[in-house]
């Protein structure tokens, strides 16, 4: 109660029938919970891009995605629907980020990386260029991904 985000009230439970004209953004940190809320309220979903974020030439940002304060989406990058690119995170040139993933605070996804769907990249983690990460992966905070990840699971450390 009384919480807000970017000047908008945070609502923890939506009525089954939304008031006509409402727009919503499901700001749930858990990827699967965010996906469920997105699918439940599809007609009302919007994307949010902070005025301090940068979006490169030719980049695409999907509906229901947030690009947070001081975050960067590079040229020709593609960020799917329902993604969180959190404060200070960088998704560099020609990256592909699958739907309902979360690039955490100050994480760096270098150029030409492919991040699957439902992936969580922890705070301060780094994914080096041209790496591919499959769906349903968790990358721990501060980890460094230096090779392709081809199996779902949790990856931590340097190298992860």
Short mmCIF file of C-alpha atoms in Angstrom, two decimals:
data_model
loop_
_atom_site.label_atom_id
_atom_site.label_comp_id
_atom_site.label_asym_id
_atom_site.label_seq_id
_atom_site.Cartn_x
_atom_site.Cartn_y
_atom_site.Cartn_z
CA UNK A 1 0.00 0.00 0.00
CA UNK A 2 1.26 3.45 -0.92
CA UNK A 3 4.12 2.15 -3.08
CA UNK A 4 4.85 3.70 -6.46
CA UNK A 5 7.17 3.28 -9.43
CA UNK A 6 8.16 6.05 -11.85
CA UNK A 7 5.37 8.20 -10.40
CA UNK A 8 2.68 5.58 -10.92
CA UNK A 9 0.90 3.76 -8.08
CA UNK A 10 1.94 0.13 -7.58
CA UNK A 11 -1.08 -2.14 -7.58
CA UNK A 12 -0.54 -5.61 -6.15
CA UNK A 13 -3.86 -7.13 -7.20
CA UNK A 14 -5.82 -6.14 -10.29
CA UNK A 15 -9.58 -6.47 -10.52
CA UNK A 16 -10.73 -9.14 -12.97
CA UNK A 17 -12.33 -6.44 -15.10
CA UNK A 18 -9.96 -3.55 -15.52
CA UNK A 19 -11.33 -0.04 -15.71
CA UNK A 20 -11.61 1.01 -19.37
CA UNK A 21 -8.65 3.07 -20.49
CA UNK A 22 -6.16 1.74 -17.93
CA UNK A 23 -2.66 0.85 -19.04
CA UNK A 24 -0.54 -1.45 -16.90
CA UNK A 25 3.00 -2.73 -16.66
CA UNK A 26 3.57 -5.97 -14.73
CA UNK A 27 6.69 -5.06 -12.73
CA UNK A 28 7.18 -8.48 -11.18
CA UNK A 29 10.80 -9.54 -10.76
CA UNK A 30 10.03 -13.24 -11.16
CA UNK A 31 10.04 -14.00 -14.90
CA UNK A 32 7.25 -16.60 -14.85
CA UNK A 33 4.98 -14.48 -12.62
CA UNK A 34 5.52 -11.50 -14.92
CA UNK A 35 4.66 -13.66 -17.94
CA UNK A 36 1.43 -14.86 -16.30
CA UNK A 37 0.38 -11.28 -15.45
CA UNK A 38 1.28 -10.14 -18.98
CA UNK A 39 -0.85 -12.86 -20.56
CA UNK A 40 -3.78 -12.20 -18.19
CA UNK A 41 -3.93 -8.49 -19.03
CA UNK A 42 -2.57 -8.46 -22.59
CA UNK A 43 -4.90 -5.76 -23.93
CA UNK A 44 -3.72 -3.25 -21.30
CA UNK A 45 0.06 -3.84 -21.34
CA UNK A 46 2.46 -0.98 -22.14
CA UNK A 47 6.25 -0.65 -22.31
CA UNK A 48 8.16 1.78 -20.11
CA UNK A 49 11.42 3.42 -21.16
CA UNK A 50 13.11 5.76 -18.70
CA UNK A 51 13.94 9.22 -20.04
CA UNK A 52 17.55 8.58 -18.94
CA UNK A 53 17.81 5.29 -20.88
CA UNK A 54 19.40 5.16 -24.32
CA UNK A 55 17.96 3.16 -27.21
CA UNK A 56 20.26 2.71 -30.21
CA UNK A 57 19.40 3.21 -33.86
CA UNK A 58 17.37 0.30 -35.20
CA UNK A 59 16.86 -1.30 -31.78
CA UNK A 60 13.50 -2.91 -31.03
CA UNK A 61 11.91 -3.07 -27.58
CA UNK A 62 8.92 -5.36 -27.08
CA UNK A 63 5.62 -4.50 -25.44
CA UNK A 64 5.49 -4.95 -21.67
CA UNK A 65 9.24 -4.32 -21.39
CA UNK A 66 10.88 -1.82 -19.05
CA UNK A 67 14.20 -0.16 -19.84
CA UNK A 68 15.22 1.37 -16.53
CA UNK A 69 17.12 4.49 -15.52
CA UNK A 70 20.52 4.83 -17.22
CA UNK A 71 20.10 1.48 -19.01
CA UNK A 72 21.25 1.06 -22.60
CA UNK A 73 19.89 -0.96 -25.51
CA UNK A 74 22.42 -0.80 -28.34
CA UNK A 75 21.97 -0.34 -32.08
CA UNK A 76 20.12 -3.14 -33.89
CA UNK A 77 19.45 -4.97 -30.60
CA UNK A 78 16.15 -6.79 -30.14
CA UNK A 79 14.57 -7.00 -26.69
CA UNK A 80 11.51 -9.25 -26.49
CA UNK A 81 8.19 -8.65 -24.77
CA UNK A 82 7.91 -8.58 -21.00
CA UNK A 83 11.66 -8.08 -20.40
CA UNK A 84 13.24 -6.04 -17.60
CA UNK A 85 16.43 -4.19 -18.57
CA UNK A 86 17.12 -2.85 -15.09
CA UNK A 87 18.89 0.27 -13.85
CA UNK A 88 22.29 0.76 -15.45
CA UNK A 89 22.17 -2.49 -17.43
CA UNK A 90 23.63 -2.64 -20.94
CA UNK A 91 22.31 -4.76 -23.79
CA UNK A 92 24.80 -3.99 -26.53
CA UNK A 93 24.65 -3.87 -30.32
CA UNK A 94 22.91 -6.64 -32.25
CA UNK A 95 21.93 -8.60 -29.12
CA UNK A 96 18.75 -10.63 -28.97
CA UNK A 97 17.02 -10.91 -25.59
CA UNK A 98 14.16 -13.41 -25.43
CA UNK A 99 10.79 -12.70 -23.86
CA UNK A 100 10.27 -12.48 -20.10
CA UNK A 101 13.97 -12.31 -19.29
CA UNK A 102 15.53 -10.00 -16.70
CA UNK A 103 18.84 -8.20 -17.19
CA UNK A 104 19.58 -7.02 -13.65
CA UNK A 105 21.10 -3.84 -12.29
CA UNK A 106 24.47 -3.00 -13.88
CA UNK A 107 24.66 -6.28 -15.82
CA UNK A 108 26.42 -6.13 -19.19
CA UNK A 109 25.37 -8.19 -22.19
CA UNK A 110 28.07 -7.55 -24.81
CA UNK A 111 27.58 -7.32 -28.56
CA UNK A 112 25.87 -10.01 -30.65
CA UNK A 113 24.82 -12.10 -27.62
CA UNK A 114 21.69 -14.22 -27.78
CA UNK A 115 19.81 -14.47 -24.47
CA UNK A 116 16.94 -16.96 -24.49
CA UNK A 117 13.51 -16.59 -22.91
CA UNK A 118 12.94 -16.70 -19.14
CA UNK A 119 16.61 -15.96 -18.42
CA UNK A 120 17.75 -14.06 -15.32
CA UNK A 121 21.12 -12.28 -15.56
CA UNK A 122 22.11 -11.25 -12.03
CA UNK A 123 23.31 -7.86 -10.81
CA UNK A 124 26.71 -6.91 -12.15
CA UNK A 125 27.08 -10.04 -14.28
CA UNK A 126 28.91 -9.88 -17.61
CA UNK A 127 28.18 -11.89 -20.74
CA UNK A 128 31.02 -11.56 -23.25
CA UNK A 129 30.37 -10.93 -26.93
CA UNK A 130 28.91 -13.51 -29.33
CA UNK A 131 27.81 -15.92 -26.54
CA UNK A 132 24.47 -17.72 -26.67
CA UNK A 133 22.40 -18.53 -23.56
CA UNK A 134 19.51 -21.00 -23.88
CA UNK A 135 16.06 -20.56 -22.30
CA UNK A 136 15.40 -20.97 -18.56
CA UNK A 137 18.85 -20.03 -17.23
CA UNK A 138 19.86 -18.12 -14.09
CA UNK A 139 23.21 -16.29 -14.16
CA UNK A 140 24.34 -15.37 -10.65
CA UNK A 141 25.24 -11.87 -9.53
CA UNK A 142 28.74 -10.88 -10.57
CA UNK A 143 29.23 -13.94 -12.79
CA UNK A 144 31.12 -13.80 -16.08
CA UNK A 145 29.77 -15.90 -18.95
CA UNK A 146 32.58 -16.67 -21.41
CA UNK A 147 31.08 -19.55 -23.41
CA UNK A 148 27.70 -20.69 -24.72
CA UNK A 149 25.23 -22.05 -22.16
CA UNK A 150 23.23 -24.85 -23.76
CA UNK A 151 21.43 -26.42 -20.78
CA UNK A 152 18.89 -24.79 -18.43
CA UNK A 153 20.21 -24.27 -14.90
CA UNK A 154 21.99 -21.89 -12.55
CA UNK A 155 25.47 -20.65 -13.41
CA UNK A 156 27.71 -18.69 -11.01
CA UNK A 157 31.31 -17.56 -10.71
CA UNK A 158 34.02 -16.37 -13.05
CA UNK A 159 33.90 -18.05 -15.44
CA UNK A 160 30.30 -19.16 -15.03
#
